[in-house]
CSV table of C-alpha atoms in Angstrom, one decimal:
chain,number,residue,atom,x,y,z
I,1,MET,CA,13.3,-5.0,-2.9
I,2,SER,CA,15.3,-6.2,0.1
I,3,SER,CA,14.5,-4.7,3.5
I,4,GLY,CA,18.0,-4.9,4.8
I,5,ASN,CA,20.6,-2.1,5.2
I,6,TRP,CA,18.0,0.6,5.8
I,7,GLU,CA,20.6,2.9,7.3
I,8,VAL,CA,22.8,3.1,4.1
I,9,ARG,CA,19.9,3.7,1.7
I,10,ILE,CA,17.8,6.8,1.2
I,11,PRO,CA,14.0,6.5,2.0
I,12,VAL,CA,11.5,7.4,-0.6
I,13,THR,CA,7.8,8.3,0.2
I,14,VAL,CA,5.2,8.2,-2.6
I,15,LEU,CA,2.3,10.6,-2.3
I,16,THR,CA,-0.8,9.7,-4.2
I,17,GLY,CA,-4.4,11.0,-4.3
I,18,VAL,CA,-6.9,12.2,-6.8
I,19,LEU,CA,-6.8,15.7,-8.1
I,20,GLY,CA,-7.9,18.2,-5.4
I,21,ALA,CA,-7.4,15.8,-2.5
I,22,GLY,CA,-4.6,18.0,-1.0
I,23,LYS,CA,-1.4,16.4,-2.1
I,24,THR,CA,0.5,19.7,-2.9
I,25,THR,CA,-0.9,21.1,0.4
I,26,LEU,CA,0.5,18.2,2.3
I,27,LEU,CA,3.8,18.4,0.4
I,28,ARG,CA,4.2,22.1,1.4
I,29,TYR,CA,3.3,21.2,5.0
I,30,ILE,CA,6.0,18.5,5.1
I,31,LEU,CA,8.6,20.8,3.6
I,32,GLU,CA,7.9,23.7,5.9
I,33,LYS,CA,7.7,21.8,9.3
I,34,PRO,CA,10.9,20.9,11.2
I,35,HIS,CA,11.3,17.1,11.0
I,36,GLY,CA,15.1,16.5,10.9
I,37,TYR,CA,15.2,15.4,7.2
I,38,ARG,CA,16.8,17.2,4.2
I,39,VAL,CA,14.1,16.5,1.7
I,40,ALA,CA,14.4,16.4,-2.1
I,41,VAL,CA,11.2,16.4,-4.1
I,42,ILE,CA,10.2,14.8,-7.4
I,43,GLN,CA,7.0,16.5,-8.5
I,44,ASN,CA,4.9,14.8,-11.2
I,45,GLU,CA,2.8,17.6,-12.6
I,46,PHE,CA,-0.1,17.1,-15.0
I,47,SER,CA,1.3,19.7,-17.3
I,48,GLU,CA,4.4,21.8,-17.8
I,49,GLU,CA,2.5,25.0,-17.1
I,50,MET,CA,1.9,23.9,-13.5
I,51,GLY,CA,5.7,24.0,-12.9
I,52,MET,CA,5.3,27.5,-11.4
I,53,GLU,CA,4.4,25.8,-8.1
I,54,ALA,CA,8.0,24.6,-7.6
I,55,PRO,CA,9.5,28.0,-6.5
I,56,LEU,CA,6.8,28.3,-3.8
I,57,PHE,CA,8.2,25.6,-1.6
I,58,THR,CA,10.3,26.8,1.3
I,59,ASP,CA,11.8,25.0,4.2
I,60,ALA,CA,11.4,25.6,8.0
I,61,ASN,CA,13.9,28.6,7.7
I,62,GLY,CA,12.0,30.2,4.8
I,63,ASP,CA,14.6,29.2,2.3
I,64,THR,CA,13.5,28.1,-1.2
I,65,ILE,CA,13.8,24.4,-1.8
I,66,LYS,CA,16.2,23.8,-4.6
I,67,ASP,CA,15.9,20.1,-5.2
I,68,VAL,CA,12.5,20.1,-7.0
I,69,TYR,CA,12.5,17.9,-10.1
I,70,GLU,CA,9.5,17.8,-12.3
I,71,LEU,CA,8.3,15.1,-14.6
I,72,PRO,CA,6.4,17.0,-17.3
I,73,ASN,CA,4.2,14.4,-18.9
I,74,GLY,CA,1.8,13.9,-16.0
I,75,CYS,CA,1.9,10.2,-15.3
I,76,LEU,CA,4.2,7.8,-13.4
I,77,CYS,CA,3.4,4.7,-15.3
I,78,CYS,CA,4.4,2.9,-18.6
I,79,SER,CA,7.2,4.9,-20.2
I,80,ALA,CA,7.0,7.6,-17.5
I,81,LYS,CA,8.2,4.9,-15.1
I,82,ASP,CA,11.7,5.2,-16.7
I,83,GLY,CA,11.4,8.9,-16.2
I,84,LEU,CA,11.1,8.3,-12.4
I,85,ILE,CA,14.2,6.2,-12.4
I,86,GLY,CA,16.1,8.8,-14.4
I,87,MET,CA,15.1,11.6,-11.9
I,88,LEU,CA,16.2,9.4,-9.0
I,89,ASP,CA,19.5,8.8,-10.7
I,90,VAL,CA,19.9,12.6,-11.1
I,91,LEU,CA,19.1,13.2,-7.5
I,92,LEU,CA,21.5,10.5,-6.3
I,93,GLU,CA,24.4,12.3,-8.0
I,94,HIS,CA,23.8,15.0,-5.3
I,95,LYS,CA,22.9,12.7,-2.4
I,96,ASN,CA,25.1,14.7,-0.1
I,97,ARG,CA,22.5,17.4,-0.3
I,98,PHE,CA,19.5,15.4,1.0
I,99,ASP,CA,18.6,12.3,3.0
I,100,TYR,CA,14.9,11.9,2.0
I,101,VAL,CA,13.0,11.9,-1.2
I,102,LEU,CA,9.3,12.7,-1.8
I,103,VAL,CA,7.6,11.7,-5.0
I,104,GLU,CA,4.3,13.5,-5.6
I,105,ALA,CA,2.3,11.5,-8.2
I,106,THR,CA,-0.6,12.9,-10.2
I,107,GLY,CA,-4.2,12.1,-9.4
I,108,ILE,CA,-4.2,9.6,-12.3
I,109,ALA,CA,-0.9,7.7,-11.4
I,110,ASP,CA,-1.1,4.0,-11.0
I,111,PRO,CA,0.5,3.2,-7.6
I,112,GLU,CA,1.4,-0.3,-8.7
I,113,ALA,CA,3.7,1.1,-11.5
I,114,VAL,CA,5.3,3.5,-9.1
I,115,CYS,CA,6.0,0.8,-6.5
I,116,GLU,CA,7.3,-1.7,-9.1
I,117,VAL,CA,10.3,0.7,-9.7
I,118,PHE,CA,11.7,0.0,-6.3
I,119,TRP,CA,11.6,-3.8,-6.8
I,120,VAL,CA,12.7,-4.4,-10.3
I,121,ASP,CA,15.6,-2.0,-10.6
I,122,GLU,CA,18.4,-3.6,-8.6
I,123,GLY,CA,20.8,-0.8,-9.0
I,124,LEU,CA,18.3,1.6,-7.7
I,125,GLY,CA,17.2,-0.7,-4.8
I,126,SER,CA,20.8,-0.6,-3.5
I,127,ARG,CA,20.7,3.1,-3.1
I,128,VAL,CA,17.1,3.9,-2.1
I,129,TYR,CA,14.2,2.1,-0.6
I,130,LEU,CA,10.4,2.7,-0.6
I,131,ASP,CA,9.6,3.9,2.9
I,132,GLY,CA,5.8,4.0,2.3
I,133,VAL,CA,2.9,5.0,0.2
I,134,LEU,CA,0.6,7.8,1.3
I,135,SER,CA,-2.8,8.2,-0.2
I,136,LEU,CA,-4.9,11.4,0.4
I,137,VAL,CA,-8.7,11.1,0.2
I,138,ASP,CA,-10.9,14.0,-0.2
I,139,ALA,CA,-13.7,13.6,2.5
I,140,TYR,CA,-15.9,16.2,0.9
I,141,ASN,CA,-15.8,14.8,-2.6
I,142,MET,CA,-15.1,11.1,-1.8
I,143,SER,CA,-18.4,9.7,-3.0
I,144,SER,CA,-17.9,11.2,-6.5
I,145,TYR,CA,-14.9,9.0,-7.2
I,146,LEU,CA,-15.2,6.1,-4.9
I,147,GLY,CA,-18.9,5.7,-5.4
I,148,LYS,CA,-21.9,5.5,-3.0
I,149,ARG,CA,-22.6,2.1,-1.6
I,150,LYS,CA,-26.0,0.4,-1.7
I,151,ALA,CA,-27.3,-1.2,1.3
I,152,SER,CA,-26.7,-4.7,-0.1
I,153,HIS,CA,-23.4,-4.5,-1.9
I,154,GLY,CA,-20.3,-2.6,-2.5
I,155,TYR,CA,-21.0,-1.2,-6.0
I,156,PRO,CA,-21.9,2.4,-6.6
I,157,GLU,CA,-25.6,3.3,-7.0
I,158,GLU,CA,-26.9,3.3,-10.6
I,159,GLY,CA,-27.0,6.9,-11.8
I,160,ALA,CA,-24.9,8.2,-8.9
I,161,LYS,CA,-23.4,11.5,-9.9
I,162,SER,CA,-19.7,11.4,-10.6
I,163,THR,CA,-17.2,14.2,-11.4
I,164,SER,CA,-14.2,11.8,-11.4
I,165,LEU,CA,-13.6,11.8,-15.2
I,166,GLY,CA,-13.8,8.1,-15.2
I,167,LEU,CA,-10.8,7.6,-12.8
I,168,GLU,CA,-12.5,5.5,-10.2
I,169,ALA,CA,-10.3,2.5,-10.8
I,170,GLU,CA,-7.1,4.4,-10.1
I,171,ALA,CA,-8.5,6.1,-7.1
I,172,ILE,CA,-9.5,2.7,-5.6
I,173,LYS,CA,-6.0,1.4,-6.4
I,174,GLN,CA,-4.4,4.3,-4.6
I,175,VAL,CA,-6.4,3.5,-1.5
I,176,ALA,CA,-5.8,-0.3,-1.7
I,177,CYS,CA,-2.0,0.1,-2.2
I,178,ALA,CA,-1.5,2.7,0.6
I,179,ASP,CA,0.4,2.2,3.8
I,180,VAL,CA,-1.1,5.4,5.2
I,181,LEU,CA,-4.5,6.8,4.3
I,182,ILE,CA,-5.2,10.4,5.1
I,183,LEU,CA,-8.8,11.4,5.1
I,184,ASN,CA,-8.5,15.1,4.4
I,185,LYS,CA,-11.0,17.9,4.6
I,186,VAL,CA,-13.0,16.3,7.5
I,187,ASP,CA,-14.0,19.7,8.7
I,188,LEU,CA,-16.2,20.1,5.6
I,189,VAL,CA,-18.4,17.1,6.2
I,190,ALA,CA,-21.0,16.1,8.8
I,191,GLU,CA,-19.9,13.7,11.5
I,192,ALA,CA,-22.0,10.9,10.1
I,193,ASP,CA,-20.4,11.3,6.6
I,194,ARG,CA,-17.0,11.4,8.2
I,195,ALA,CA,-17.5,8.2,10.0
I,196,ARG,CA,-19.0,6.5,7.0
I,197,ALA,CA,-16.0,7.6,4.8
I,198,ALA,CA,-13.5,6.3,7.4
I,199,ALA,CA,-15.4,3.0,7.6
I,200,MET,CA,-15.3,2.7,3.8
I,201,LEU,CA,-11.5,3.2,3.7
I,202,ARG,CA,-11.0,0.6,6.4
I,203,GLU,CA,-13.0,-1.9,4.4
I,204,ILE,CA,-11.0,-1.3,1.3
I,205,ASN,CA,-7.6,-1.5,3.1
I,206,PRO,CA,-7.8,-3.0,6.6
I,207,THR,CA,-4.0,-2.9,7.4
I,208,ALA,CA,-3.3,0.8,6.4
I,209,ARG,CA,-2.9,3.4,9.1
I,210,LEU,CA,-5.8,5.8,8.9
I,211,LEU,CA,-5.4,9.5,9.8
I,212,GLU,CA,-7.9,12.4,9.5
I,213,SER,CA,-6.9,15.9,8.7
I,214,ARG,CA,-7.8,19.5,8.0
I,215,PHE,CA,-5.7,21.2,5.4
I,216,ALA,CA,-3.6,18.0,5.1
I,217,GLU,CA,-2.0,18.6,8.5
I,218,VAL,CA,-1.0,15.3,10.2
I,219,PRO,CA,1.7,14.3,12.7
I,220,LEU,CA,4.8,13.9,10.5
I,221,GLY,CA,6.0,10.9,12.6
I,222,GLU,CA,2.9,9.1,11.4
I,223,ILE,CA,3.8,9.4,7.7
I,224,LEU,CA,7.7,9.7,7.4
I,225,GLY,CA,10.3,7.2,8.4
I,226,LEU,CA,7.7,4.3,8.3
I,227,GLN,CA,9.9,1.5,6.9
I,228,ALA,CA,6.5,0.1,5.9
I,229,PHE,CA,8.1,-2.7,3.8
I,230,ASP,CA,10.4,-3.8,6.6
I,231,LYS,CA,9.6,-7.5,7.2
I,232,ASP,CA,9.3,-7.0,11.0
I,233,ARG,CA,6.9,-4.0,10.5
I,234,LEU,CA,5.0,-6.1,8.0
I,235,ALA,CA,4.8,-8.9,10.4
I,236,ALA,CA,3.4,-6.7,13.1
I,237,SER,CA,0.6,-5.4,10.8
I,238,VAL,CA,-0.3,-8.9,9.7
I,239,LEU,CA,-0.4,-10.2,13.3
I,240,GLY,CA,-2.8,-7.3,14.1
I,241,LEU,CA,-5.5,-8.8,11.8
I,242,PRO,CA,-8.4,-10.5,13.5
I,243,VAL,CA,-8.2,-14.2,14.3
I,244,LEU,CA,-10.9,-16.0,12.3
I,245,GLU,CA,-13.3,-18.2,14.4
I,246,GLU,CA,-13.9,-21.8,13.4
I,247,ARG,CA,-17.4,-22.4,11.9
I,248,GLU,CA,-19.3,-25.7,12.6
I,249,GLU,CA,-18.9,-26.9,9.0
I,250,GLY,CA,-15.1,-26.6,9.4
I,251,GLY,CA,-14.5,-23.4,7.5
I,252,HIS,CA,-13.5,-20.1,8.9
I,253,GLY,CA,-15.6,-17.2,10.1
I,254,HIS,CA,-14.6,-13.6,9.8
I,255,ALA,CA,-14.4,-10.4,11.8
I,256,HIS,CA,-15.0,-6.9,10.5
I,257,SER,CA,-17.6,-4.1,10.6
I,258,HIS,CA,-19.7,-2.5,7.9
I,259,SER,CA,-20.5,1.1,7.6
I,260,ASP,CA,-24.1,0.3,6.7
I,261,GLY,CA,-24.6,-2.6,9.1
I,262,HIS,CA,-25.2,-5.2,6.3
I,263,CYS,CA,-23.2,-8.3,5.5
I,264,ASN,CA,-25.1,-9.9,2.7
I,265,ASP,CA,-22.1,-10.2,0.3
I,266,CYS,CA,-19.5,-11.5,2.8
I,267,GLU,CA,-18.3,-15.0,2.7
I,268,ALA,CA,-16.1,-16.6,5.3
I,269,GLY,CA,-13.0,-14.4,5.5
I,270,LYS,CA,-14.0,-12.2,2.6
I,271,LEU,CA,-15.3,-8.6,2.7
I,272,LEU,CA,-16.8,-7.0,-0.4
I,273,GLY,CA,-16.2,-3.4,0.2
I,274,ALA,CA,-16.8,0.0,-1.5
I,275,HIS,CA,-16.9,-0.1,-5.3
I,276,GLY,CA,-16.5,-3.8,-5.5
I,277,ILE,CA,-13.0,-3.9,-3.8
I,278,GLU,CA,-12.6,-7.1,-1.7
I,279,SER,CA,-10.2,-8.1,1.0
I,280,VAL,CA,-9.7,-11.8,1.6
I,281,LEU,CA,-8.1,-13.0,4.7
I,282,LEU,CA,-6.8,-16.6,4.7
I,283,GLN,CA,-5.8,-18.3,7.9
I,284,GLY,CA,-3.9,-21.6,8.2
I,285,GLU,CA,-4.8,-24.4,10.5
I,286,ALA,CA,-3.1,-24.4,13.9
I,287,GLY,CA,0.4,-25.8,13.6
I,288,ALA,CA,0.3,-26.0,9.8
I,289,LEU,CA,3.6,-25.5,8.0
I,290,TYR,CA,4.0,-24.1,4.5
I,291,ASP,CA,6.7,-24.6,2.0
I,292,PRO,CA,8.1,-21.1,1.1
I,293,ASN,CA,9.1,-22.4,-2.4
I,294,LYS,CA,5.6,-23.6,-3.1
I,295,VAL,CA,4.2,-20.3,-1.8
I,296,ARG,CA,6.4,-18.4,-4.1
I,297,SER,CA,5.3,-20.5,-7.2
I,298,TRP,CA,1.6,-20.1,-6.0
I,299,LEU,CA,1.9,-16.3,-5.7
I,300,ALA,CA,3.5,-16.1,-9.1
I,301,GLU,CA,0.4,-17.7,-10.6
I,302,VAL,CA,-2.0,-15.6,-8.6
I,303,LEU,CA,-0.3,-12.2,-9.3
I,304,TRP,CA,1.1,-12.8,-12.8
I,305,GLU,CA,-1.7,-14.9,-14.3
I,306,GLY,CA,-4.7,-13.6,-12.4
I,307,THR,CA,-5.9,-17.1,-11.5
I,308,ALA,CA,-7.9,-15.8,-8.5
I,309,GLY,CA,-8.9,-12.3,-9.6
I,310,PHE,CA,-7.1,-9.0,-9.7
I,311,VAL,CA,-4.8,-8.6,-6.7
I,312,TYR,CA,-3.7,-5.0,-5.9
I,313,ARG,CA,-1.8,-5.7,-2.7
I,314,CYS,CA,-1.1,-8.7,-0.5
I,315,LYS,CA,0.6,-9.2,2.8
I,316,GLY,CA,1.2,-12.3,4.8
I,317,LEU,CA,3.1,-14.1,7.6
I,318,PHE,CA,3.4,-17.9,7.5
I,319,ARG,CA,5.3,-20.7,9.3
I,320,GLY,CA,7.5,-23.2,7.5
I,321,PRO,CA,11.1,-24.4,6.9
I,322,PRO,CA,13.7,-22.0,5.6
I,323,GLU,CA,13.6,-21.4,1.9
I,324,ASP,CA,15.6,-23.9,-0.1
I,325,GLU,CA,16.0,-26.0,2.9
I,326,GLU,CA,17.3,-29.5,2.1
I,327,ASP,CA,17.6,-31.1,5.5
I,328,PRO,CA,15.1,-33.9,6.4
I,329,PRO,CA,11.9,-32.7,8.0
I,330,GLU,CA,12.9,-33.9,11.5
I,331,GLN,CA,16.0,-31.8,11.3
I,332,THR,CA,14.5,-28.7,9.9
I,333,THR,CA,14.2,-25.5,12.0
I,334,ILE,CA,10.8,-23.9,11.7
I,335,VAL,CA,10.8,-20.1,11.0
I,336,SER,CA,8.4,-17.4,10.1
I,337,HIS,CA,8.3,-15.9,6.6
I,338,ALA,CA,6.9,-12.4,5.6
I,339,LEU,CA,5.4,-11.9,2.2
I,340,GLN,CA,4.3,-8.7,0.5
I,341,GLY,CA,3.3,-7.7,-2.9
I,342,VAL,CA,2.1,-4.7,-4.9
I,343,GLY,CA,0.5,-5.4,-8.3
I,344,LYS,CA,2.5,-8.2,-10.0
I,345,ILE,CA,5.7,-7.7,-7.9
I,346,PHE,CA,6.2,-9.6,-4.7
I,347,GLU,CA,8.8,-10.8,-2.3
I,348,ILE,CA,9.2,-13.4,0.5
I,349,GLU,CA,11.7,-13.0,3.3
I,350,GLN,CA,12.5,-14.8,6.4
I,351,ALA,CA,11.1,-12.8,9.4
I,352,GLY,CA,13.5,-13.7,12.2
I,353,LYS,CA,11.8,-11.8,15.0
I,354,ALA,CA,8.2,-12.7,14.2
I,355,THR,CA,6.4,-15.6,15.7
I,356,VAL,CA,3.0,-16.7,14.5
I,357,GLU,CA,0.9,-19.7,15.6
I,358,ARG,CA,-1.4,-19.5,12.6
I,359,SER,CA,-0.3,-18.3,9.2
I,360,LYS,CA,-2.3,-15.4,7.8
I,361,MET,CA,-2.5,-13.9,4.3
I,362,LEU,CA,-4.4,-10.9,3.2
I,363,PHE,CA,-5.3,-10.1,-0.4
I,364,ILE,CA,-6.9,-6.8,-1.5
I,365,GLY,CA,-8.2,-6.6,-5.0
I,366,ARG,CA,-11.2,-6.9,-7.3
I,367,GLY,CA,-13.1,-10.1,-8.3
I,368,LEU,CA,-11.2,-12.2,-5.8
I,369,GLN,CA,-12.1,-15.9,-5.7
I,370,ARG,CA,-11.6,-16.9,-2.0
I,371,ASP,CA,-12.2,-20.6,-2.7
I,372,VAL,CA,-9.4,-20.6,-5.3
I,373,LEU,CA,-7.1,-18.7,-3.0
I,374,ALA,CA,-7.8,-21.0,-0.1
I,375,ALA,CA,-7.2,-24.1,-2.3
I,376,GLY,CA,-3.9,-22.7,-3.5
I,377,LEU,CA,-2.7,-22.0,0.0
I,378,LYS,CA,-3.6,-25.5,1.1
I,379,ALA,CA,-1.6,-26.9,-1.8
I,380,CYS,CA,1.5,-25.1,-0.3
I,381,LEU,CA,1.5,-27.3,2.8
I,382,ALA,CA,5.0,-28.5,3.6
I,383,SER,CA,5.5,-32.3,2.9
I,384,ASP,CA,5.7,-34.5,5.9
């Protein structure tokens, strides 16, 4: 998915969240408020019977929204992924009627599968782009599907009551893959519980924008028109990550906070967060240069073969020669490269405006092996 030519393509926002988190409420809120967009909706309902929601949507003038397309089988993954492409193709036949697309996924949709659509289909990628992934989290019921933390680690308490129908893994992925997290229903929980929930979400996804809401009402400028996958926006989010301090033994320290005040399971640059989800931040040595071709091959091994654990999302900014550069090292211009990936799909682009003194790479996933990741990154150093 190239991040160029934003102005000639139609933005698509994917809305995720478990059942009852407030996705449909947010969808109505977006459609009813003035924001300057003509929005078309792809609604992915859990069953055909729920299609009666569609005529209830009205715009800021009170007119019924006509461009509501429904996928009847309740899941945007596997074969249903082709259904999403088909629906987008249908919409694009009438692109003079809209300039923005909202995709409401079910509570059981895998966000990786949804995002892959916009990378692997070149024909589609030339007409639309993924503007961002929004994930709603129900503050009141959050512990039932994200689990309660023990004081010493990030796994749920044994015997903790759950009403999530065993969908914890998908709920975690939705949080990990999000560009914006909306902690909804904060008015229904005590302040201490709200703060604890917000801290847990920041641990799972430290680069996502975190908003809090009642009735899913948030500033529309914070969730629409994000261009979250633009290389310059990506670079800015990576540069905002903390600088790791050197440790006496030559490794790297780390900077983060815990909702429970404990740090027993953290290694250097690694945070074991809620429900076993980890974020690993790698930082290059000052002045180190990395070969983008080597980085590409390394990421393919990490994401496709799972050599360092299960990666849900990765972002990074690194310094090195231009990709496929054939000039001698002394004649090479050093540039910045932005990388990003969701699931097994990733891309690396030259980030012309970004400057970085130390390369940084963030991995979010489960069972991540920091030592393996660090060794892999070191092997990508550019040859002298």
